[in-house]
mmCIF file of C-alpha atoms in Angstrom:
data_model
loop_
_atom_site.group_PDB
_atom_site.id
_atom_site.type_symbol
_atom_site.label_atom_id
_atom_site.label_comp_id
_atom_site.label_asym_id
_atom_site.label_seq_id
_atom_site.Cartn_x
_atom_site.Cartn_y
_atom_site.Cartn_z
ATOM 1 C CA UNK A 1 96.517 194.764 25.233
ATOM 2 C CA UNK A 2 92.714 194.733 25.458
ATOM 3 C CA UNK A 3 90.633 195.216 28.127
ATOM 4 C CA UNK A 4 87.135 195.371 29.525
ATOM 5 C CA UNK A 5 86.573 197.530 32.229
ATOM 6 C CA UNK A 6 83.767 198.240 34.820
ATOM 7 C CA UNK A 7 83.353 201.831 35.726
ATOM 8 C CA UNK A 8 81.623 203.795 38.369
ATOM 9 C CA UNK A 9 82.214 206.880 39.070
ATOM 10 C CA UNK A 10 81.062 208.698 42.440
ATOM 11 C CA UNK A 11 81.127 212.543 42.378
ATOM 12 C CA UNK A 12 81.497 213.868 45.870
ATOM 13 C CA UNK A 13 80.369 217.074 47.465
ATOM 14 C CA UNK A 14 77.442 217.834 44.647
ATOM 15 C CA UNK A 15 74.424 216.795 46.704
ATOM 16 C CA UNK A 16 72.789 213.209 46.260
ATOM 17 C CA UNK A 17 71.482 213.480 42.302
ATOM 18 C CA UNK A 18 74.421 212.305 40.572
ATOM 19 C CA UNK A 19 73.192 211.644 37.303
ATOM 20 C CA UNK A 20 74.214 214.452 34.892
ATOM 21 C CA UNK A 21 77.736 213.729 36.061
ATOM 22 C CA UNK A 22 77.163 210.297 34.749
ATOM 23 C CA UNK A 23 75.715 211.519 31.576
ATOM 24 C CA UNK A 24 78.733 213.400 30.880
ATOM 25 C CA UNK A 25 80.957 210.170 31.234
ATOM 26 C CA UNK A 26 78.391 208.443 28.823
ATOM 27 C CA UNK A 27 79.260 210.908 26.594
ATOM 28 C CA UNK A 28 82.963 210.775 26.941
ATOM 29 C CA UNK A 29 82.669 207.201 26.235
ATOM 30 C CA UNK A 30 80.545 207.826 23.598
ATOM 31 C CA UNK A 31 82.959 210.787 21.843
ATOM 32 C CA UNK A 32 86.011 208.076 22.577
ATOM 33 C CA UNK A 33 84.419 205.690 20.172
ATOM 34 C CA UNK A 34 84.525 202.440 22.492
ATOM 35 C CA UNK A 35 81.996 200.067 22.916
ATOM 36 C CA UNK A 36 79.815 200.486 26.356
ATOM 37 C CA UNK A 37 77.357 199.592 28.179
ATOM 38 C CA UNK A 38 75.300 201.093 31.399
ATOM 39 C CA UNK A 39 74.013 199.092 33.908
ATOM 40 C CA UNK A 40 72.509 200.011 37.264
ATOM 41 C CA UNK A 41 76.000 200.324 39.229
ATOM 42 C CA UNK A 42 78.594 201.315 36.300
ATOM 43 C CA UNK A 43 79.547 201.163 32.836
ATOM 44 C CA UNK A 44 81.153 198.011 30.974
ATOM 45 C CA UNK A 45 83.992 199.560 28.502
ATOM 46 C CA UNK A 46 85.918 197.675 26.111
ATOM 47 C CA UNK A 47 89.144 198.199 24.090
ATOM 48 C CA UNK A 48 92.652 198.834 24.039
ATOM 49 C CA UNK A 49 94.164 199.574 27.043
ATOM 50 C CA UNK A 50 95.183 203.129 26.545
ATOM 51 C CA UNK A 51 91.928 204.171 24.837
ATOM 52 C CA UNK A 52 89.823 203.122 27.719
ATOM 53 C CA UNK A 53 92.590 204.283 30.097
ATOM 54 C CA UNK A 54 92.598 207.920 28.693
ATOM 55 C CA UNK A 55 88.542 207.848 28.583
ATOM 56 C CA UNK A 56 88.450 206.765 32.565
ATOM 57 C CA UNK A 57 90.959 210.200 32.685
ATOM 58 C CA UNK A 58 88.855 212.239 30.409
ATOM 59 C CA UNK A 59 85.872 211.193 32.082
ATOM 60 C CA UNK A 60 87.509 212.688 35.856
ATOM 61 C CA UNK A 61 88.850 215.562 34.251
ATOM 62 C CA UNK A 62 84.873 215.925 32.584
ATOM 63 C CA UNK A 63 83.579 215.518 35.856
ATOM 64 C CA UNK A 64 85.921 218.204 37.999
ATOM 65 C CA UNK A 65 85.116 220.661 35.151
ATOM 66 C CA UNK A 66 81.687 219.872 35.579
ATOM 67 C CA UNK A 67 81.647 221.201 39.067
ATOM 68 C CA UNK A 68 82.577 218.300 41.639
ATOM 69 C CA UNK A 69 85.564 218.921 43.857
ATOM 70 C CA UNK A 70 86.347 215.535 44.629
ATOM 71 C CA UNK A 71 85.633 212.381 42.941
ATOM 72 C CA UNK A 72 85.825 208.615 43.760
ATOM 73 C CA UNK A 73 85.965 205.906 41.215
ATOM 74 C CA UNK A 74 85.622 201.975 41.585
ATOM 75 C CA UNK A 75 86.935 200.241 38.428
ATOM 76 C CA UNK A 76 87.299 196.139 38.112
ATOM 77 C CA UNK A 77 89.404 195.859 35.226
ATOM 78 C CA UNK A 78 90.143 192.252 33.308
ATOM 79 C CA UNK A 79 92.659 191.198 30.695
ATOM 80 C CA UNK A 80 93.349 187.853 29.207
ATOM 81 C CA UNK A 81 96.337 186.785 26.756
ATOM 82 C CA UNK A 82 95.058 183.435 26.476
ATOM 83 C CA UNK A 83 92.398 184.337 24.195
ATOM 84 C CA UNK A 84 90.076 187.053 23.231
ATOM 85 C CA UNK A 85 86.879 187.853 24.708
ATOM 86 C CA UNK A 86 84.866 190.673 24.366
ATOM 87 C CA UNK A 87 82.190 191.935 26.952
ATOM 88 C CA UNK A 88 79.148 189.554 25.368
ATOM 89 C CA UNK A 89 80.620 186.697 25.136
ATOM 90 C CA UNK A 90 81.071 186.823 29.205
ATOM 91 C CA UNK A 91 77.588 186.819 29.715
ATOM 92 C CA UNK A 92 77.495 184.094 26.632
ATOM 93 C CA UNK A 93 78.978 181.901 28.310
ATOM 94 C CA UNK A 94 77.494 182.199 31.830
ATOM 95 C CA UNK A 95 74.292 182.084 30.324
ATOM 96 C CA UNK A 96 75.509 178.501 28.409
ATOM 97 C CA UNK A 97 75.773 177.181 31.303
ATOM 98 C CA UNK A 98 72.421 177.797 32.289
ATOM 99 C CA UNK A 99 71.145 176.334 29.775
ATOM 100 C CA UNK B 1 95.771 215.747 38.037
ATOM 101 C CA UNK B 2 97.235 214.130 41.497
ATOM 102 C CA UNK B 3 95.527 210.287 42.119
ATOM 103 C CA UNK B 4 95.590 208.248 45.227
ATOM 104 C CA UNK B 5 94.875 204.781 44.279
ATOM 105 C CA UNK B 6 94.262 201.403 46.133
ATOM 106 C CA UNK B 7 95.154 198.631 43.391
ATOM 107 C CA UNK B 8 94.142 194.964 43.904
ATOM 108 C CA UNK B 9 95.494 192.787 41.095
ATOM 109 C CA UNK B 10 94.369 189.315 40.914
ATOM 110 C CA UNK B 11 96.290 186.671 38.842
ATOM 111 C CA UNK B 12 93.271 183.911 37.576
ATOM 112 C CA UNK B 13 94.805 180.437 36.570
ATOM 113 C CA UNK B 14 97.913 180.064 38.824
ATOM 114 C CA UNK B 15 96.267 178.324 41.693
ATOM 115 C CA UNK B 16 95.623 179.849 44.926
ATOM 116 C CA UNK B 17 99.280 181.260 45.710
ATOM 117 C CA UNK B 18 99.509 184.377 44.670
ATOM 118 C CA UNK B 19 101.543 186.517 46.378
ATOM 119 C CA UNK B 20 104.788 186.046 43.946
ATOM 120 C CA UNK B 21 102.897 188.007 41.462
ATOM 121 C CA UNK B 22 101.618 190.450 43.819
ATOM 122 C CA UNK B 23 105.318 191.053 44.946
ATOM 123 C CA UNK B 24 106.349 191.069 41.323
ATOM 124 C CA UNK B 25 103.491 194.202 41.455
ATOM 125 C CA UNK B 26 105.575 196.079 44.626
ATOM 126 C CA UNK B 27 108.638 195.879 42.091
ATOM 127 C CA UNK B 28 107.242 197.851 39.411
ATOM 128 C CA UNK B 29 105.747 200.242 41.957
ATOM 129 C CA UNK B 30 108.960 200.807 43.639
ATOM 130 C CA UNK B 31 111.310 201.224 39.978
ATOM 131 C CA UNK B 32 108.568 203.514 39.450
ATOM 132 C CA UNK B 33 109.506 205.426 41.809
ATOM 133 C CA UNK B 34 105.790 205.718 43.590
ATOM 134 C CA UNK B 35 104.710 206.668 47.226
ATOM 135 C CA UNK B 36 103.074 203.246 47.977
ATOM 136 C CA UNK B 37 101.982 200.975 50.732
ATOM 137 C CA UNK B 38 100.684 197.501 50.578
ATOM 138 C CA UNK B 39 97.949 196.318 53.145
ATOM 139 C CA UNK B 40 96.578 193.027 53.595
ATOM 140 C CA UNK B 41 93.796 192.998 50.814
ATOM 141 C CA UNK B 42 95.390 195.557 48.203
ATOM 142 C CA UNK B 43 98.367 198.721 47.709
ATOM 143 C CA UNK B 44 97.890 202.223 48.201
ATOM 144 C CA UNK B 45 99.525 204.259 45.370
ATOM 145 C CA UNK B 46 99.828 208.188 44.929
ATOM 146 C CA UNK B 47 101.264 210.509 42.563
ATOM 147 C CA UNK B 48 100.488 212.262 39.079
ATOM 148 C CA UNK B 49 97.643 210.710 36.970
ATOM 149 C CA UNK B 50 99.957 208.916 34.123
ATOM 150 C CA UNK B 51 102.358 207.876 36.487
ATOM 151 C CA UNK B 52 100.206 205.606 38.301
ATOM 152 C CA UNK B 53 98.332 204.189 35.338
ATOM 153 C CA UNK B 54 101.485 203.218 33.601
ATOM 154 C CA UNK B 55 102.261 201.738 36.570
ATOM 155 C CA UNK B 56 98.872 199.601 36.711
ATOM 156 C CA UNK B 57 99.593 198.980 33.604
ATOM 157 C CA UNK B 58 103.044 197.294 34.014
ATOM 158 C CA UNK B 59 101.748 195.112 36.269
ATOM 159 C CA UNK B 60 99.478 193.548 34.542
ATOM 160 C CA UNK B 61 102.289 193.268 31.707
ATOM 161 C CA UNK B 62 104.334 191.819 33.816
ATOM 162 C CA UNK B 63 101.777 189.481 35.855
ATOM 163 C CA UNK B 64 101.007 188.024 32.293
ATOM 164 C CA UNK B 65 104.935 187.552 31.605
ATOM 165 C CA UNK B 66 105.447 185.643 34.655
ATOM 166 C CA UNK B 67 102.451 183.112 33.611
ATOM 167 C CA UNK B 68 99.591 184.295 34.236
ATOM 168 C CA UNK B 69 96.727 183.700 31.672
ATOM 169 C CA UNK B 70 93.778 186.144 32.880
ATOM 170 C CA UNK B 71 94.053 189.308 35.475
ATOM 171 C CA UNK B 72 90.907 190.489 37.327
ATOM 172 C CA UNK B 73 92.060 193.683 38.856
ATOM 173 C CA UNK B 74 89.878 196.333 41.193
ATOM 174 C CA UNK B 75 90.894 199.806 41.432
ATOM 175 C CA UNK B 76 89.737 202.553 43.910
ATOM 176 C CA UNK B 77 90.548 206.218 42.869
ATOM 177 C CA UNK B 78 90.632 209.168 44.295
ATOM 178 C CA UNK B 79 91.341 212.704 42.797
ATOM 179 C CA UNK B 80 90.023 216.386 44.022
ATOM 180 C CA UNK B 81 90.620 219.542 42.873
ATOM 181 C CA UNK B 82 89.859 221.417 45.865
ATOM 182 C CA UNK B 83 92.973 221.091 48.516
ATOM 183 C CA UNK B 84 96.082 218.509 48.198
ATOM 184 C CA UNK B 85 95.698 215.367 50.264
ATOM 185 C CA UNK B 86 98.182 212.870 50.589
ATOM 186 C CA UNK B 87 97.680 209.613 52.010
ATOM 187 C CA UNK B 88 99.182 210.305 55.110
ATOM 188 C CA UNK B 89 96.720 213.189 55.629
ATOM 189 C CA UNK B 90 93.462 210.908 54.830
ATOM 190 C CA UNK B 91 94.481 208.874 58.012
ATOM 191 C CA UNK B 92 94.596 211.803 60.232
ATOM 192 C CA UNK B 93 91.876 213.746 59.183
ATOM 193 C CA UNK B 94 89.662 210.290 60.481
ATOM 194 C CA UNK B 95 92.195 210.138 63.678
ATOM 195 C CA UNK B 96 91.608 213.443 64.532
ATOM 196 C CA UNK B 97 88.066 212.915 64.726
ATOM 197 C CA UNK B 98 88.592 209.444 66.650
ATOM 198 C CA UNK B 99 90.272 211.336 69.321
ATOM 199 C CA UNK C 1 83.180 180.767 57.337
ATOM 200 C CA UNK C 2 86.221 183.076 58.162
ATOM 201 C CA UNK C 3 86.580 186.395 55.884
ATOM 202 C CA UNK C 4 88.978 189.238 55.362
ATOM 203 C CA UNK C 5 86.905 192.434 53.588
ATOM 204 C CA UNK C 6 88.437 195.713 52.322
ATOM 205 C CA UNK C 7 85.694 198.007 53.353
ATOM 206 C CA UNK C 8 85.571 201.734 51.769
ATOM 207 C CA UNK C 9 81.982 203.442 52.770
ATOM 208 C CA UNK C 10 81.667 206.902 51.252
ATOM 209 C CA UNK C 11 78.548 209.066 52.112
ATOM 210 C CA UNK C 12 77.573 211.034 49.445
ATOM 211 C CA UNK C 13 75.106 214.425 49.951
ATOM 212 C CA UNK C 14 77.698 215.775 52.895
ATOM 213 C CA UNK C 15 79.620 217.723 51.237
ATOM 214 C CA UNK C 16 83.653 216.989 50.538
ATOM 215 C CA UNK C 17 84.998 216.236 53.948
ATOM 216 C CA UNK C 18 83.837 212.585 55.006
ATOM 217 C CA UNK C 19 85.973 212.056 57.516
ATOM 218 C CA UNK C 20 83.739 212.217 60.426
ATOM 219 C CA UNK C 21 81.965 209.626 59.200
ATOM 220 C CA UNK C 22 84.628 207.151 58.521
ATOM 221 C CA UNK C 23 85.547 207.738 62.114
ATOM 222 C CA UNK C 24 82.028 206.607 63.185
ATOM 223 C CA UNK C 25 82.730 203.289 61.272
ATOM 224 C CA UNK C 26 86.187 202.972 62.760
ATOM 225 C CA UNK C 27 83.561 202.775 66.153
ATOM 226 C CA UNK C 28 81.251 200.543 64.651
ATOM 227 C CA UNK C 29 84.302 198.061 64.009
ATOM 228 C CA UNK C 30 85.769 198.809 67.355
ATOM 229 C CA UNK C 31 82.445 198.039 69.372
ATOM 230 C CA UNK C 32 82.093 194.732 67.388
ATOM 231 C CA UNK C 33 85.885 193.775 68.640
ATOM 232 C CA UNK C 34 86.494 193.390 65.068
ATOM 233 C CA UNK C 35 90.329 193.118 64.240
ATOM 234 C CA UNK C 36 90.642 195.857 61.870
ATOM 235 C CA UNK C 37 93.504 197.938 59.923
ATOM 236 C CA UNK C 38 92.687 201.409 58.155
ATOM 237 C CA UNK C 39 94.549 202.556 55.344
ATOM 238 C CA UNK C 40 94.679 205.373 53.366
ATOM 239 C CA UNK C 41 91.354 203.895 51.054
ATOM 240 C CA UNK C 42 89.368 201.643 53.010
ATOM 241 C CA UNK C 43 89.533 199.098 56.148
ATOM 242 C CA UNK C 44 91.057 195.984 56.367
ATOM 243 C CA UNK C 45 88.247 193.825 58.791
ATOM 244 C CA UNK C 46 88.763 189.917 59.721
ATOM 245 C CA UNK C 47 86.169 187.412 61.104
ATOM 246 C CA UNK C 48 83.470 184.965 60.778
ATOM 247 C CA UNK C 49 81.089 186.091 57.914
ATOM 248 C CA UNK C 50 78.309 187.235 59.877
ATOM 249 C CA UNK C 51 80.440 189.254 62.476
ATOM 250 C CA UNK C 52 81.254 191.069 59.804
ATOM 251 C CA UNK C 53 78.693 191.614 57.498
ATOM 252 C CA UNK C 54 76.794 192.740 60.666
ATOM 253 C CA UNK C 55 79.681 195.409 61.305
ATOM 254 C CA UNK C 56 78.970 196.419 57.750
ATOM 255 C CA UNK C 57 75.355 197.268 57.410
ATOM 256 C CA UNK C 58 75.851 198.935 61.232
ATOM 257 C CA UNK C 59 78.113 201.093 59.480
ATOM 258 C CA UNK C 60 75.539 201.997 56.767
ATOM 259 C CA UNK C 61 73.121 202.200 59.365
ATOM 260 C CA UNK C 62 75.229 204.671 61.351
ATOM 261 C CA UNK C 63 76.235 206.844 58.686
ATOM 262 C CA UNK C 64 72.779 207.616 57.787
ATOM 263 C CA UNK C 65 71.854 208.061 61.361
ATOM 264 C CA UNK C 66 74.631 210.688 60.670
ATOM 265 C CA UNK C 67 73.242 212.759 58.344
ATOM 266 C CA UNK C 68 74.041 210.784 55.549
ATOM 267 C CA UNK C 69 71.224 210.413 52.696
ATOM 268 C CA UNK C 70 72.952 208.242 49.727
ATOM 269 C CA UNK C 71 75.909 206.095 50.705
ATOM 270 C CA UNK C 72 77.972 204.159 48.311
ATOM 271 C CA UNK C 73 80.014 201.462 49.611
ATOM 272 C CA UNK C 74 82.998 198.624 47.720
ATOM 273 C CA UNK C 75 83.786 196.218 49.197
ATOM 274 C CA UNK C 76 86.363 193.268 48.654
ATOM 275 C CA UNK C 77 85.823 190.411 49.935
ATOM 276 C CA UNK C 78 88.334 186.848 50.552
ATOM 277 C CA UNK C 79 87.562 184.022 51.641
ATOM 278 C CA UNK C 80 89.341 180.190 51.734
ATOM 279 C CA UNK C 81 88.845 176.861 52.878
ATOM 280 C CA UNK C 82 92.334 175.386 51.864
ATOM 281 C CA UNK C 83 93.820 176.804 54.704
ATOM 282 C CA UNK C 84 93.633 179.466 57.726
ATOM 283 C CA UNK C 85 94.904 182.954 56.577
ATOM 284 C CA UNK C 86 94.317 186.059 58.381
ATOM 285 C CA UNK C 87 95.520 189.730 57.039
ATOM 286 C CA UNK C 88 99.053 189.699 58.364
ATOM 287 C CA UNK C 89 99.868 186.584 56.828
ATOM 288 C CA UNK C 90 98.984 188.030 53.691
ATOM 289 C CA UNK C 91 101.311 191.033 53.717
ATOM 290 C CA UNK C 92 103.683 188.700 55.057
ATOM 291 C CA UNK C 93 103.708 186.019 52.306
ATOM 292 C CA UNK C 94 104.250 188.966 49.707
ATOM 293 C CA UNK C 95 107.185 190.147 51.712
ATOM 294 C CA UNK C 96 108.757 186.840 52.002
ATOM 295 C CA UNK C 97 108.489 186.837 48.379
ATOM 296 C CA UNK C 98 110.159 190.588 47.928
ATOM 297 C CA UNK C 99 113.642 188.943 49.970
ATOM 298 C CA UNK D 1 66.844 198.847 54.536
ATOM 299 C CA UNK D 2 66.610 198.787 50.906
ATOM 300 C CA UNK D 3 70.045 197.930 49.245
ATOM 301 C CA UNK D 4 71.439 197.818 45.294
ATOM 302 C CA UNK D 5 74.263 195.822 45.187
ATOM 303 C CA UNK D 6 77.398 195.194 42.001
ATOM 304 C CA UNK D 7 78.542 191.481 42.713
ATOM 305 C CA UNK D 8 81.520 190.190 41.205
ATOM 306 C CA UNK D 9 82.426 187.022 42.483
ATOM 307 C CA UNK D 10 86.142 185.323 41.144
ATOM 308 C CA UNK D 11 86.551 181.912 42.183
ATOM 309 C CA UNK D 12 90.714 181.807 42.588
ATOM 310 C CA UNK D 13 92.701 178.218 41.790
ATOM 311 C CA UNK D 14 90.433 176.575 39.169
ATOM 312 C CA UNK D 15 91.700 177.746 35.802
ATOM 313 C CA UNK D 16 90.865 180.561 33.817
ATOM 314 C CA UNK D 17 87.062 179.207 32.968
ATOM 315 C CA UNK D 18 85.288 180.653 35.392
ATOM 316 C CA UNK D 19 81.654 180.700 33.981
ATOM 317 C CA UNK D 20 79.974 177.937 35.523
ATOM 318 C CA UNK D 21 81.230 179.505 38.929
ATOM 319 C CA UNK D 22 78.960 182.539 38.027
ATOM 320 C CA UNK D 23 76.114 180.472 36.266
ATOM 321 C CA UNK D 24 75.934 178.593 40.001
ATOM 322 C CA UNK D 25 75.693 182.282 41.910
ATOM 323 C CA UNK D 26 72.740 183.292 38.959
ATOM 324 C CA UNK D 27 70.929 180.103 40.170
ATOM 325 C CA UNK D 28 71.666 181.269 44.465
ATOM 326 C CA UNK D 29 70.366 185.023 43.038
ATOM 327 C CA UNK D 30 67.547 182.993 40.979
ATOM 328 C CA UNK D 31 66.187 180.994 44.126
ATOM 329 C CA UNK D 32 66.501 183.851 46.485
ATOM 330 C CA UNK D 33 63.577 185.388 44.769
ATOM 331 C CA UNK D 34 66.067 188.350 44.610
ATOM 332 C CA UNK D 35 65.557 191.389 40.817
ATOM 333 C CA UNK D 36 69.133 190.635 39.571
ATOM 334 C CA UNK D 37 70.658 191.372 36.110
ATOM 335 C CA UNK D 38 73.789 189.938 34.536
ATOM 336 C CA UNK D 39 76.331 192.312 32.937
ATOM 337 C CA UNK D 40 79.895 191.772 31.460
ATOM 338 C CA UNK D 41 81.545 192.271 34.569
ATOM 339 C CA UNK D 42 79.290 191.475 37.653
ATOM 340 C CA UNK D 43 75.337 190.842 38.483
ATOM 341 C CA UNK D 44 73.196 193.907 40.046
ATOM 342 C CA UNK D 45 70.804 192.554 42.649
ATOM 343 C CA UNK D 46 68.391 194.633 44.873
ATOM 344 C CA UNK D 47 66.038 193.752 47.650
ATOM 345 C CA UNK D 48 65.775 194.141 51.434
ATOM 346 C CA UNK D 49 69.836 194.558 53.335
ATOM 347 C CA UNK D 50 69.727 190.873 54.488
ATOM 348 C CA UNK D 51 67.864 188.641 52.017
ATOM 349 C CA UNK D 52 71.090 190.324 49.304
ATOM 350 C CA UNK D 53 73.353 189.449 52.220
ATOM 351 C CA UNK D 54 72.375 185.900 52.393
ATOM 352 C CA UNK D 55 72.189 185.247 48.871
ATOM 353 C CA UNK D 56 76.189 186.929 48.771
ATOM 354 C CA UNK D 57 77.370 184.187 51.338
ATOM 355 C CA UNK D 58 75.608 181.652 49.713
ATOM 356 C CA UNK D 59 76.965 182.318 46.710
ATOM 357 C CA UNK D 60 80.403 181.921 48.434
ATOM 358 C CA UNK D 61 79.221 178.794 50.437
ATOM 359 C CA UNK D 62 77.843 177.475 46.814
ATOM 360 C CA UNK D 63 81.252 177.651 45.254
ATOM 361 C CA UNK D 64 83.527 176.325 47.536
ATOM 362 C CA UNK D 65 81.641 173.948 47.313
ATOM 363 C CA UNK D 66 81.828 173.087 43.482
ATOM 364 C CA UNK D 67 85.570 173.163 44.289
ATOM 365 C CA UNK D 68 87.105 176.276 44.472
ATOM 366 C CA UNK D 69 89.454 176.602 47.146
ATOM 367 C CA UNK D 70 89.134 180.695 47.221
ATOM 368 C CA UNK D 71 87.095 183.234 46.158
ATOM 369 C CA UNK D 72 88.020 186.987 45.985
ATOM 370 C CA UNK D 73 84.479 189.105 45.925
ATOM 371 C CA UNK D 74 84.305 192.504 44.687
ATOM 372 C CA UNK D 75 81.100 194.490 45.792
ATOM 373 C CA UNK D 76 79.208 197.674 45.508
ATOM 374 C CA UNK D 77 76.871 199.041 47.998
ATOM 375 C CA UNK D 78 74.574 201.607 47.814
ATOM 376 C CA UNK D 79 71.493 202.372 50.391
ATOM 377 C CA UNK D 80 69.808 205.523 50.117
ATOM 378 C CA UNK D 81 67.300 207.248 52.848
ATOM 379 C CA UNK D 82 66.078 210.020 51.020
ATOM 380 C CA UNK D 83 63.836 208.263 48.436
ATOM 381 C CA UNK D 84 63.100 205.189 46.790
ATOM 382 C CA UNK D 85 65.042 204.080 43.838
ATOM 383 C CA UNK D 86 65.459 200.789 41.936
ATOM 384 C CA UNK D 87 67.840 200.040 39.402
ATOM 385 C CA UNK D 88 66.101 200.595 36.897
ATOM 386 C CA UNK D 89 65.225 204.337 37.837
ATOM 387 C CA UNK D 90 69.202 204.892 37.923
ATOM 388 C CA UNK D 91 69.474 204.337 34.134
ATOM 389 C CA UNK D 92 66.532 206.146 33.607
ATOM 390 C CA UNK D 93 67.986 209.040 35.226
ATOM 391 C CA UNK D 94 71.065 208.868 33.175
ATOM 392 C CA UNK D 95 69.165 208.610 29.809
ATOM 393 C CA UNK D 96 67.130 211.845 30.672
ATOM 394 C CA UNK D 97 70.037 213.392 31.497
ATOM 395 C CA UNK D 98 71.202 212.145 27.780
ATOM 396 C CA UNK D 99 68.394 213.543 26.314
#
């Protein structure tokens, strides 16, 4: 079963600056081999389900090591069996309709 | 690694009635044997990492086996590393401070 | 416009223990006469649209009156105009479903 | 009060083709005179607390009325008091971090 996921995760009780926590995911996302993308509030992944599943798991177990006692993760998470679709043709077809 | 989740799976291209997918969702929680607790916009889940997620998992198997061509799905979640918390004890700690 | 949110505000740059400031929002909703419901990962909140979203952004507002320097807040967010549905109903049509 | 906001917006009981739903919200961001950016799974949008606001409901008001009957919403927050930051300083953050 594919899947593309949005992921943001919050570190909690490491002060306001937040980014090398996020770095690290990058790069667990990166060592994973799945396709991703940052934007300004989380990270598009896509791939089979237990790849990205065990990346979001890596990527708290990452972040814990890391340093941050407590973490808090938002993750919108779509699947489809009625065709495939992978993360740019989304914004393909929004942007279709634009015109 | 402990989780405390709040799952909110959302069957896309059934119409507007949902809930008989969302109580097909309590079912695989409860053979799963999780600690859960549905509220009005989404379920509260807790237990050991792989647990849940094979439980999030099923559901969205089993949301697509009853019919359902596309699943949008948002997922808060939780884990820390420096005391247990169950979900019973997030509720105090804010009652306590309520008074 | 009637709407049922799932509010979850977490202050970040306060160290681990948040709940103080979730009680402040649990105020916030209170003084507002709000009908609310907290679980064990958010807030269940029903009324018209701007009711709410007013209760929302006094809850940022509050929070960083608090202390708070970064907040990071999900919300879900419902709303219908094929029919009148407020939170219990939900939880109720899902149970109706479970026998 | 300076906001950056994740919208994801799912129009519920119109099929599984959802995309000229989202186009419509683009055009609500696109009038509002509000920074936004498309991504896989949601649009980021910053400006001032209430212009965002109003451009959220609209974007509800805007597809009920192309026809859907309900909408489930899925939102990030963030507000910050300690500095200024817009989105595009929180990727740059990251990157550094990636070296």
């Amino acid at each position: 079963m594919k899947v593309i996921i949005d992921l943001c995760v919050v570190p909690i009780g490491v002060g306001t600056s937040v980014s090398s926590y996020i770095a690290a995911c990058q790069r667990v996302l990166e060592d994973a081999g799945l396709s991703h993308q940052m934007h300004a509030y989380g990270t598009n992944v896509e791939g089979e389900w237990d790849e990205v599943m065990a990346a979001v798991k890596r990527c708290h177990e990452v972040v814990h090591e890391l340093g941050a006692p407590r973490i808090t993760t938002t993750i919108k998470l779509g699947t489809r069996i009625d065709r495939d679709q992978a993360m740019a043709d989304k914004i393909t077809s929004v942007q279709e309709k634009l015109g």
